[in-house]
Coordinates of C-alpha atoms in Angstrom, one line a residue:
L521 CA 0.0 0.0 0.0
A522 CA 3.0 2.3 0.2
R523 CA 2.9 5.1 -2.3
G524 CA 6.5 6.5 -2.2
K525 CA 9.2 6.0 -4.8
L526 CA 11.4 4.3 -2.2
L527 CA 10.6 1.6 0.2
V528 CA 12.6 1.2 3.4
F529 CA 12.3 -2.1 5.3
L530 CA 13.6 -2.3 8.8
N531 CA 13.3 -5.2 11.3
A532 CA 11.2 -4.4 14.3
D533 CA 14.2 -4.5 16.7
V534 CA 16.3 -2.2 14.6
T535 CA 17.2 1.4 15.6
L536 CA 18.9 4.0 13.5
E537 CA 22.2 5.4 14.5
D538 CA 21.3 8.8 13.1
P539 CA 17.8 9.0 11.4
E540 CA 18.6 12.2 9.5
K541 CA 21.9 10.8 8.2
F542 CA 20.2 7.5 7.4
F543 CA 17.4 9.0 5.3
A544 CA 19.7 11.5 3.7
G545 CA 22.1 8.7 2.8
V546 CA 19.4 6.6 1.3
G547 CA 18.1 9.5 -0.8
A548 CA 21.6 10.3 -2.0
A549 CA 22.4 6.7 -2.8
F550 CA 19.3 6.4 -5.0
A551 CA 20.5 9.5 -6.9
G552 CA 23.3 7.3 -8.3
V553 CA 23.2 5.8 -11.8
H554 CA 20.9 2.7 -12.0
V555 CA 20.8 2.2 -8.2
A556 CA 17.9 -0.2 -7.5
A557 CA 18.5 -0.9 -3.8
V558 CA 20.5 0.1 -0.8
S559 CA 21.8 -1.6 2.3
C560 CA 24.0 -0.5 5.1
R561 CA 26.1 -1.7 8.1
V562 CA 24.3 -3.7 10.8
M563 CA 25.8 -3.7 14.3
V564 CA 24.6 -4.8 17.7
E565 CA 23.0 -2.2 20.0
P566 CA 26.0 -0.4 21.6
A567 CA 24.7 -0.9 25.1
E568 CA 24.6 -4.7 24.6
E569 CA 27.6 -5.1 22.3
T570 CA 30.5 -7.3 23.3
P571 CA 34.0 -7.3 21.7
F572 CA 33.0 -10.5 19.8
D573 CA 29.8 -8.9 18.5
R574 CA 31.8 -6.0 17.1
R575 CA 34.4 -8.2 15.4
F576 CA 31.8 -10.6 14.0
H577 CA 29.6 -7.8 12.6
T578 CA 32.5 -5.8 11.3
L579 CA 33.6 -8.9 9.3
F580 CA 30.1 -9.8 8.2
N581 CA 29.5 -6.2 7.0
A582 CA 32.7 -6.4 5.0
W583 CA 31.5 -9.7 3.5
C584 CA 28.2 -8.1 2.5
R585 CA 30.0 -5.1 1.0
L586 CA 32.4 -7.3 -0.9
L587 CA 29.6 -9.4 -2.4
T588 CA 27.7 -6.3 -3.3
S589 CA 30.7 -4.8 -5.1
L590 CA 31.2 -8.1 -7.0
G591 CA 27.6 -7.9 -8.3
F592 CA 26.0 -10.4 -6.0
G593 CA 22.7 -9.4 -4.4
M594 CA 23.6 -9.5 -0.7
A595 CA 22.0 -7.5 2.0
R596 CA 20.8 -8.3 5.5
G597 CA 17.1 -8.0 6.1
E598 CA 17.6 -5.8 9.1
C599 CA 17.7 -2.8 6.7
Q600 CA 16.9 -2.8 3.0
A601 CA 15.8 0.2 0.9
V602 CA 14.4 -0.5 -2.6
S603 CA 13.0 1.4 -5.5
A604 CA 9.2 0.9 -5.2
E605 CA 8.8 0.4 -8.9
L606 CA 11.5 -2.3 -9.0
F607 CA 10.2 -3.9 -5.9
R608 CA 6.9 -4.4 -7.6
T609 CA 8.6 -5.5 -10.9
V610 CA 10.5 -8.3 -9.3
G611 CA 7.5 -9.4 -7.2
G612 CA 8.5 -8.1 -3.8
Y613 CA 9.4 -10.5 -1.0
N614 CA 8.6 -14.1 -1.7
E615 CA 6.2 -14.8 1.1
A616 CA 6.5 -18.6 0.6
L617 CA 10.0 -18.4 2.1
A618 CA 10.2 -18.8 5.8
A619 CA 13.8 -17.5 5.8
A620 CA 16.3 -15.9 3.4
E621 CA 13.5 -13.9 1.8
D622 CA 15.7 -10.8 2.2
Y623 CA 18.6 -12.5 0.4
D624 CA 16.2 -13.8 -2.3
L625 CA 14.9 -10.3 -3.0
F626 CA 18.3 -8.8 -3.4
R627 CA 19.4 -11.7 -5.7
R628 CA 16.5 -10.8 -8.0
I629 CA 17.1 -7.1 -7.8
I630 CA 20.8 -7.3 -8.7
R631 CA 19.7 -8.6 -12.1
K632 CA 17.9 -5.3 -12.8
G633 CA 20.1 -2.6 -11.3
R634 CA 22.9 -1.8 -8.9
I635 CA 22.8 -2.3 -5.2
R636 CA 24.7 0.2 -3.1
F637 CA 26.2 -0.6 0.3
M638 CA 26.4 2.5 2.5
A639 CA 29.4 1.8 4.6
D640 CA 29.1 5.1 6.5
V641 CA 25.5 4.4 7.7
T642 CA 24.7 2.0 10.5
V643 CA 21.6 0.5 12.0
F644 CA 21.6 -1.4 15.3
E645 CA 19.9 -4.6 16.1
S646 CA 19.1 -6.5 19.2
P647 CA 21.6 -9.3 19.9
R648 CA 19.0 -11.6 21.5
R649 CA 19.1 -14.2 18.6
Y650 CA 22.8 -14.5 18.9
R651 CA 22.6 -14.8 22.7
S652 CA 19.8 -17.4 22.5
L653 CA 21.1 -19.6 19.7
G654 CA 24.8 -18.6 19.5
Y655 CA 26.7 -17.2 16.5
P656 CA 27.6 -20.6 15.0
K657 CA 24.0 -21.7 14.8
V658 CA 22.7 -18.4 13.5
L659 CA 25.5 -18.3 10.8
A660 CA 24.7 -21.9 9.9
L661 CA 21.0 -21.1 9.5
W662 CA 21.8 -18.0 7.3
F663 CA 24.2 -20.1 5.2
M664 CA 21.9 -23.2 4.8
N665 CA 18.9 -21.0 4.0
A666 CA 20.8 -18.9 1.4
L667 CA 22.1 -22.1 -0.3
S668 CA 18.7 -23.7 -0.3
V669 CA 17.1 -20.6 -1.8
T670 CA 19.8 -20.3 -4.4
F671 CA 19.7 -23.9 -5.5
R672 CA 16.3 -25.2 -4.6
G673 CA 14.1 -22.0 -4.7
R674 CA 13.0 -22.5 -1.1
S675 CA 14.4 -22.0 2.3
K676 CA 15.6 -24.9 4.4
S677 CA 13.9 -23.5 7.5
R678 CA 10.2 -24.1 7.6
E679 CA 9.8 -21.1 10.0
W680 CA 12.0 -18.4 11.3
T681 CA 11.3 -18.7 15.0
A682 CA 10.8 -15.4 16.9
V683 CA 13.3 -15.0 19.7
R684 CA 11.9 -12.9 22.5

């Protein structure tokens, strides 16, 4: 039902480091040539961040940025901004996927236009999933679901369990 030219998707537990900088950055990013979507750095809420959280997310953000620069559609679902027209053209999020629907969307978008990673913009997420399941399990779930979506067209997980 959104009517704007840009759609911004944020997870419910995400906070913006600097809302004005965030929205200015998103707007400026879309002014680039053939930019179809934008993502940014995701870090753990500073009040809850451990040194391991910082290292992990710094490396994972670098990985997302590298894949984006190489032309792969990679962006974490915590924060995705997409051209509304292109979002509708590619069919939006695949609601049949229990997991990796964010990855799937950006895989389809990269075929139609550039994805820009804003390295100077950060959003913060709750660490509760990492604390509850542990990083190895979360990373394994991300990897297995991405592979399954890539090669089988469906997520391995039947549901993405809420962690509260």
